[in-house]
XYZ file of C-alpha atoms in Angstrom:
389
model
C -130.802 0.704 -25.200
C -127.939 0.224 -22.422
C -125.349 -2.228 -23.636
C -125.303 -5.370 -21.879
C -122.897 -5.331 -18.815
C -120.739 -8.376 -19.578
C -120.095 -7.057 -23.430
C -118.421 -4.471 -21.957
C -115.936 -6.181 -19.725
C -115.266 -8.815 -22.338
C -114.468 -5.539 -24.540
C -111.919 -4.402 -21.981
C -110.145 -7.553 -20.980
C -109.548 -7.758 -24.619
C -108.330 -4.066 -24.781
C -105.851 -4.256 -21.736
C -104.459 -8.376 -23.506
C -103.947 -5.939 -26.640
C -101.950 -3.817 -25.161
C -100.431 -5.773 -22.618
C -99.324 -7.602 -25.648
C -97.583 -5.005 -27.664
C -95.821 -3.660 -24.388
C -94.522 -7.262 -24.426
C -93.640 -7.301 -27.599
C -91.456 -4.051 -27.611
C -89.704 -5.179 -24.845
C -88.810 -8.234 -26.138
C -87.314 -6.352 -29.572
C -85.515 -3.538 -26.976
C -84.130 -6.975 -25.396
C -83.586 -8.641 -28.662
C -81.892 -5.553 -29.656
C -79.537 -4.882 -26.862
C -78.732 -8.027 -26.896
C -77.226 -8.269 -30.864
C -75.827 -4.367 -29.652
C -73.959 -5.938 -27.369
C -72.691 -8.793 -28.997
C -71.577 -6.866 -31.778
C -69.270 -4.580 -29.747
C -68.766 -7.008 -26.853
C -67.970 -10.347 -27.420
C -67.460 -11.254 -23.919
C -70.278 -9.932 -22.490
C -72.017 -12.866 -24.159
C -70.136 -15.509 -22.669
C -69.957 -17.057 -19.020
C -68.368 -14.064 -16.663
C -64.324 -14.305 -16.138
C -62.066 -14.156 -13.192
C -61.093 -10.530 -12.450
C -58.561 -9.756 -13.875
C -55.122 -9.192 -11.692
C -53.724 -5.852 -11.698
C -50.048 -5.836 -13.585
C -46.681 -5.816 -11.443
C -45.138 -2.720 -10.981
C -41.902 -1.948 -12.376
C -38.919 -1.305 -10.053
C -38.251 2.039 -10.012
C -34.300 2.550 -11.704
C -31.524 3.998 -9.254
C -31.046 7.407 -9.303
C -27.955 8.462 -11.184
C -24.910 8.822 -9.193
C -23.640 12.018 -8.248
C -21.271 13.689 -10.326
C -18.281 15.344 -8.134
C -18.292 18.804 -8.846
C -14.364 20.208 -8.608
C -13.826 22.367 -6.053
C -11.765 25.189 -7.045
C -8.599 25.892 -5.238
C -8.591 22.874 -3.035
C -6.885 19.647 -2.495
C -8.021 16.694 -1.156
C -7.647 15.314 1.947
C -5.038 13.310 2.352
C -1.891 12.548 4.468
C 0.803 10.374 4.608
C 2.590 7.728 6.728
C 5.291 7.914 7.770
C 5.999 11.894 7.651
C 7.805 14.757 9.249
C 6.439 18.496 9.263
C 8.120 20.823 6.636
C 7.577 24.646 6.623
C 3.919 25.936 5.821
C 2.057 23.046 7.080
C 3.905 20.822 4.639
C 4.536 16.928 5.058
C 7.839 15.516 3.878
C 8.713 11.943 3.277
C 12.261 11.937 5.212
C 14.834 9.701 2.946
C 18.068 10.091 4.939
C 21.163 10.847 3.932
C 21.499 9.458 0.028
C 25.103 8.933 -1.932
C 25.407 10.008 -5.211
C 23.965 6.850 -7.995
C 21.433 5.486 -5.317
C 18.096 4.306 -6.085
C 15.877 4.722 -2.964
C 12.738 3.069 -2.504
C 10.156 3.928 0.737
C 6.705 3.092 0.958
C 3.904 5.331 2.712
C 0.605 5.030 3.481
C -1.935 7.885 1.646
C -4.815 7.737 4.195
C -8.407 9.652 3.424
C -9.607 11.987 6.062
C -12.342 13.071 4.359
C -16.210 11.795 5.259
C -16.370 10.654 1.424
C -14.729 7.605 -0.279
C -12.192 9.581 -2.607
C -10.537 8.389 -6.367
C -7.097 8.999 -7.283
C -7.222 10.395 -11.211
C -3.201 10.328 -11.417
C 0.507 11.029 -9.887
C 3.340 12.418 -10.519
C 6.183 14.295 -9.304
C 8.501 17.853 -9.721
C 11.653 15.333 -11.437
C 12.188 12.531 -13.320
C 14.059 11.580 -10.567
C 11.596 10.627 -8.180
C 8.387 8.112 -9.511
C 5.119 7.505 -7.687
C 3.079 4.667 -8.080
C -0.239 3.367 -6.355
C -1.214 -0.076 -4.947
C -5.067 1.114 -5.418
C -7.251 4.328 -6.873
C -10.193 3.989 -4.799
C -9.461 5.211 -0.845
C -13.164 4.630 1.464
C -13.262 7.445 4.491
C -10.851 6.833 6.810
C -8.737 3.924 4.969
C -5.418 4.079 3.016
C -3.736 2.838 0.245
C -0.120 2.288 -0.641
C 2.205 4.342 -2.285
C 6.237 3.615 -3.591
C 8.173 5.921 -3.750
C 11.386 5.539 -6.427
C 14.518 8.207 -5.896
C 17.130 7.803 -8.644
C 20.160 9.670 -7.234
C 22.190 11.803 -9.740
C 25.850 13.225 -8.897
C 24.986 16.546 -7.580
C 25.294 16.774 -3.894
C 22.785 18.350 -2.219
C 19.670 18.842 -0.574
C 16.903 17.105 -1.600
C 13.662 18.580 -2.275
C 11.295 16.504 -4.728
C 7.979 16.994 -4.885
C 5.144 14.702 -4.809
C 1.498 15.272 -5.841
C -1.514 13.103 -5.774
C -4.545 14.092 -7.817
C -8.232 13.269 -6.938
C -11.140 13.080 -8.817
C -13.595 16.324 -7.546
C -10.167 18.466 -6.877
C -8.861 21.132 -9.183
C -5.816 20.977 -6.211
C -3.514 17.837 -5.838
C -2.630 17.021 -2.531
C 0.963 17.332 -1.942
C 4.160 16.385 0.017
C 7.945 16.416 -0.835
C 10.727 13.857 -0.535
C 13.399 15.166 1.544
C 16.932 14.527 1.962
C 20.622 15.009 1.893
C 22.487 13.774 -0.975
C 26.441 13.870 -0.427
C 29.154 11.190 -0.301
C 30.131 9.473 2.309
C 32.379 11.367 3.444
C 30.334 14.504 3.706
C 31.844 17.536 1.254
C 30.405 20.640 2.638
C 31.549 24.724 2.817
C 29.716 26.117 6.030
C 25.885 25.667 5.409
C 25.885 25.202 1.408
C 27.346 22.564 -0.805
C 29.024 24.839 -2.742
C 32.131 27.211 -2.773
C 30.455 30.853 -2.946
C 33.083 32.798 -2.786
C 37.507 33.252 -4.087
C 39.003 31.613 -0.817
C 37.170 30.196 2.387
C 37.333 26.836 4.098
C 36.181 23.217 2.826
C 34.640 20.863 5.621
C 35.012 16.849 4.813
C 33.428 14.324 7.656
C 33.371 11.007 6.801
C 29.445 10.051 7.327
C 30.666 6.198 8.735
C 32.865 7.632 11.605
C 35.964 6.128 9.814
C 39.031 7.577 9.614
C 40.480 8.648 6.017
C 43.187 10.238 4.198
C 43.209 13.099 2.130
C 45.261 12.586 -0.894
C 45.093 16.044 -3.426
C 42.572 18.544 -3.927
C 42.635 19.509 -7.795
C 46.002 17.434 -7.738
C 47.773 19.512 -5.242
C 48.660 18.748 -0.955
C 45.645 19.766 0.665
C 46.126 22.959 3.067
C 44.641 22.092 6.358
C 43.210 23.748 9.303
C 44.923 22.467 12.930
C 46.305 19.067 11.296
C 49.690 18.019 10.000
C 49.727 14.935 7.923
C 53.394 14.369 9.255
C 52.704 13.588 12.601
C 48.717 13.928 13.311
C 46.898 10.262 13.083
C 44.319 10.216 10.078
C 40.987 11.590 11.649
C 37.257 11.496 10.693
C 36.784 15.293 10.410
C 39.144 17.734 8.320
C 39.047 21.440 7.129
C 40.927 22.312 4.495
C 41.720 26.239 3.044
C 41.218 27.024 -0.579
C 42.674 29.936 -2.248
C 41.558 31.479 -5.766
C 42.078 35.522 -5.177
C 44.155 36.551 -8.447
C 43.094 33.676 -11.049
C 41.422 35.060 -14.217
C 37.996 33.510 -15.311
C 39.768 31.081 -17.765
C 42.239 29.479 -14.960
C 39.550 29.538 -12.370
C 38.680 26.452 -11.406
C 34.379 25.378 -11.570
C 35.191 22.700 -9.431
C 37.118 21.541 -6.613
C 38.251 17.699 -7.283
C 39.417 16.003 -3.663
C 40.571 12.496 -3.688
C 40.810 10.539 -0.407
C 41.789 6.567 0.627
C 37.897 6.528 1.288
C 36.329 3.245 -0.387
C 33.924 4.784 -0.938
C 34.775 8.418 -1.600
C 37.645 8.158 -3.668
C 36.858 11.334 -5.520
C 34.798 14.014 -4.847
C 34.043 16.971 -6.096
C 32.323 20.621 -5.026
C 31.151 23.471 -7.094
C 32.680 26.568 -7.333
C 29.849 29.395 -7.530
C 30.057 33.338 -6.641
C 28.613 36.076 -8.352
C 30.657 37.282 -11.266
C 32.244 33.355 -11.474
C 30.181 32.825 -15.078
C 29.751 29.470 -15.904
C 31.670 27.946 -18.281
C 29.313 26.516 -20.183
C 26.426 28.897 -20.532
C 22.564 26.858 -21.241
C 21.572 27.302 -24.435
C 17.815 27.695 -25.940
C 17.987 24.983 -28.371
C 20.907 22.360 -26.959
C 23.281 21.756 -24.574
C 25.494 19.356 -22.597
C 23.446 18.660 -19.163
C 26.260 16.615 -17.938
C 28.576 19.101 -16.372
C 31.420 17.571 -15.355
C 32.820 13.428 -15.622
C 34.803 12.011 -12.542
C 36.727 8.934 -13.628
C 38.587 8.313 -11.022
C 41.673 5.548 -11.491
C 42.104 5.122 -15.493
C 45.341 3.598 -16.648
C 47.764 5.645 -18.694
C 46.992 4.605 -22.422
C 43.928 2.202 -22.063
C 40.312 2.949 -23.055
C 37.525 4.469 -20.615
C 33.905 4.386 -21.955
C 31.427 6.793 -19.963
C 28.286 8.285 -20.844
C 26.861 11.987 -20.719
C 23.014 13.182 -21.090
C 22.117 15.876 -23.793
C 19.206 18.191 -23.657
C 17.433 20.301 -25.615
C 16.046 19.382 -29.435
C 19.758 19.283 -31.996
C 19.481 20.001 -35.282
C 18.301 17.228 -37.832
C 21.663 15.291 -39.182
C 23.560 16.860 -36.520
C 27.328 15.800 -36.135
C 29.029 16.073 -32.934
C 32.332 17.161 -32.274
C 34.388 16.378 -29.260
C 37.232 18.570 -28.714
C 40.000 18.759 -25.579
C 42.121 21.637 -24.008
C 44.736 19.070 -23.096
C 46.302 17.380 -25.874
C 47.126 14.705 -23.688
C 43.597 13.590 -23.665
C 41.303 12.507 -26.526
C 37.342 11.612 -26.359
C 35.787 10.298 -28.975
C 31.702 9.251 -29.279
C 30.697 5.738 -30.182
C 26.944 5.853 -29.954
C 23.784 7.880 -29.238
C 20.773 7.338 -28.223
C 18.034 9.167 -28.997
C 14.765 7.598 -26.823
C 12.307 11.165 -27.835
C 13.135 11.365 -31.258
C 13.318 13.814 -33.821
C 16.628 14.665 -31.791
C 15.483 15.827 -28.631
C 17.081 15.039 -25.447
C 19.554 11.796 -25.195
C 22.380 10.163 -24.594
C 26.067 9.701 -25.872
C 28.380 7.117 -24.929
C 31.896 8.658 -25.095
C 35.456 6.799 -24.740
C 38.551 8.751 -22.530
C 41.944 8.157 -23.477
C 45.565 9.201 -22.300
C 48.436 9.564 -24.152
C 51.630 6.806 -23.363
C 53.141 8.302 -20.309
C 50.638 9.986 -19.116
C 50.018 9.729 -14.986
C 48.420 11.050 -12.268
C 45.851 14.321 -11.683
C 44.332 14.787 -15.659
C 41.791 17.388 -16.123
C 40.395 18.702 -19.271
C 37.371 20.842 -20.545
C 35.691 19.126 -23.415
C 33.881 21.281 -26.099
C 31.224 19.807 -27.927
C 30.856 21.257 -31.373
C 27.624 21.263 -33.422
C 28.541 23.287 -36.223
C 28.413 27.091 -35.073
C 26.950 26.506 -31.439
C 28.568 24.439 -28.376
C 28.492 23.179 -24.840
C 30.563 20.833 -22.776
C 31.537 19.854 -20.034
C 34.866 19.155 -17.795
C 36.397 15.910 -17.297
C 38.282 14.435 -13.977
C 40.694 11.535 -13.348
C 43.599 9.887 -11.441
C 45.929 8.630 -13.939
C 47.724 5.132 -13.062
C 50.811 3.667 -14.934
């Protein structure tokens, strides 16, 4: 018997609810699921959406590093100066004039940078003691200067002057250099042809005085001067002399080192020249350890029997405890040391002041060589002066 047609569609409504149902039902635990799933490992996800969130500000990049200099072998810098005069090889010389003996000069130049690069001056310094640097600035942009003194301290030796100066800049293994340049004499100038020196037994002596002022000549090494084409007797004083000298026939202990000359100058009373030839040994060689650097004293006008302090400069390193001796080749004369300095220490280098004294009497030209004794070993040096009563 057929089944009735309406059982059959009330049998698969029912089937299709059934299963319409459970499909309903496992998506509602896959929801339910997901839903705890996410909770559990994303909190936020479960609340109300948030902004975007902004992206975070980007760190300024740090300057690069700035560039170390590298040295560049076997040049200088490059510098100049202002004002200058050309020297030989390309050289730049700081002209000081004509410089008396006991000056301090002082000049200023400008050190200008001619380089594309801003340059840094590392140090300064100088071929002497003599002659000091110092800089207004270290730091010179392309194309601009800075200031530089220049300090001379004038000893007694007449001369030319040839100091040099160098200025050392960071990047350079080579300083930059220039000399200061000059004549150092008296005023009136002392001279033997071109050199400052007597080279040879007999020759001529040329005396000018520097102001244009007429002088007189008064002794050379205490004696009348000889001259050339002038007679004191009935020639006016001039500005210019020359004057013969004559040592042919002296042995090495009479010959004289140095030629004293004493004028009415004011301010070249005495003056003296160096006597230097081959074979002429000195007469107080340098020695390794110590030695007298003063050479020679000129005291000019000392009265007969009174006191003269003066000072001398000692180099070289003298034996710990060392006692120094002064000792004269004229008995008429004594020196005697008060006090030394010692600025290095540990005896090396210095200074000692000394005192000159005549015997009762005793007047005009005094010379004497003065030994200093340091046990075994010595040095000296030869003292000058016009004796008054």
């Amino acid at each position: 018997m057929e089944a009735d047609p309406r059982e059959q569609n009330d049998m698969t409504t029912r089937g299709v609810s059934r299963l319409m149902g459970l499909k309903a039902g496992v998506a509602c635990a896959v929801a339910m699921a997901g839903a705890a799933f996410g909770q559990l490992d994303h909190p936020a996800l479960a609340e109300e959406p948030q902004a975007p969130a902004q992206p975070a500000p980007q760190a300024t990049p740090p300057a690069p590093p700035a560039p170390v200099p590298v040295p560049v072998a076997n040049t200088a810098p490059p510098l100049s100066i202002s004002p200058s005069t050309p020297g030989p090889g390309g050289s730049m010389r700081l002209d000081i004039g004509y410089v008396e003996p006991g000056m301090v000069i002082q000049r200023e130049v400008q050190v200008t940078n001619n380089g594309p690069t801003e340059l840094t001056v590392t140090r300064t310094d100088s071929s002497c003691a003599c002659t000091v640097a110092a800089l207004s600035d270290r730091v010179i942009p392309p194309g601009g200067s800075i200031t530089l003194k220049v300090s001379y301290d004038a000893d007694t030796n007449i001369g030319i002057i040839q100091k040099e100066v160098r200025v050392f800049c960071e990047g350079y293994t080579q300083p930059y250099r220039f000399y200061v340049w000059g004549e150092k004499n008296f005023a009136v100038r002392i001279s033997s042809g071109p050199v400052m020196a007597l080279i040879g037994p007999k020759g001529v002596i040329n005396l000018e005085s520097t102001m244009k002022m007429p002088f007189k000549i008064l002794a050379v090494n205490g004696k009348p001067p000889s001259y050339v084409d002038f007679d004191p007797a009935k020639d006016e004083p001039r500005a210019v002399y020359i004057l013969n000298y004559d040592f042919t026939g002296l042995s090495a202990q009479d010959h004289p080192r140095w030629v004293v000359i004493e004028t009415d100058h004011p301010r070249a009373e005495m003056m003296e020249l160096r006597v230097f030839y081959p074979g002429l040994e000195a007469r107080f060689p340098v020695k390794a350890l110590w030695n007298s650097v003063t050479e020679r004293v000129l005291l000019n006008h000392v009265k007969s029997g009174e006191e003269r302090e003066f000072e001398i400069e000692l180099g070289g390193t003298l034996p710990e405890g060392a006692e120094l001796k002064f000792e004269s080749s004229n008995p008429q004369v004594t020196v005697r040391m008060i006090e030394k300095t010692d600025p290095a220490g540990a005896g090396k280098d210095g200074k000692a002041k000394l005192v000159f004294k005549t015997a009762e009497g005793v007047t005009g030209f005094v010379h004497s060589i003065i030994t200093i004794r340091v046990g075994e070993d010595t040095s000296g040096f030869e003292i000058f002066a016009r004796v008054d009563q």
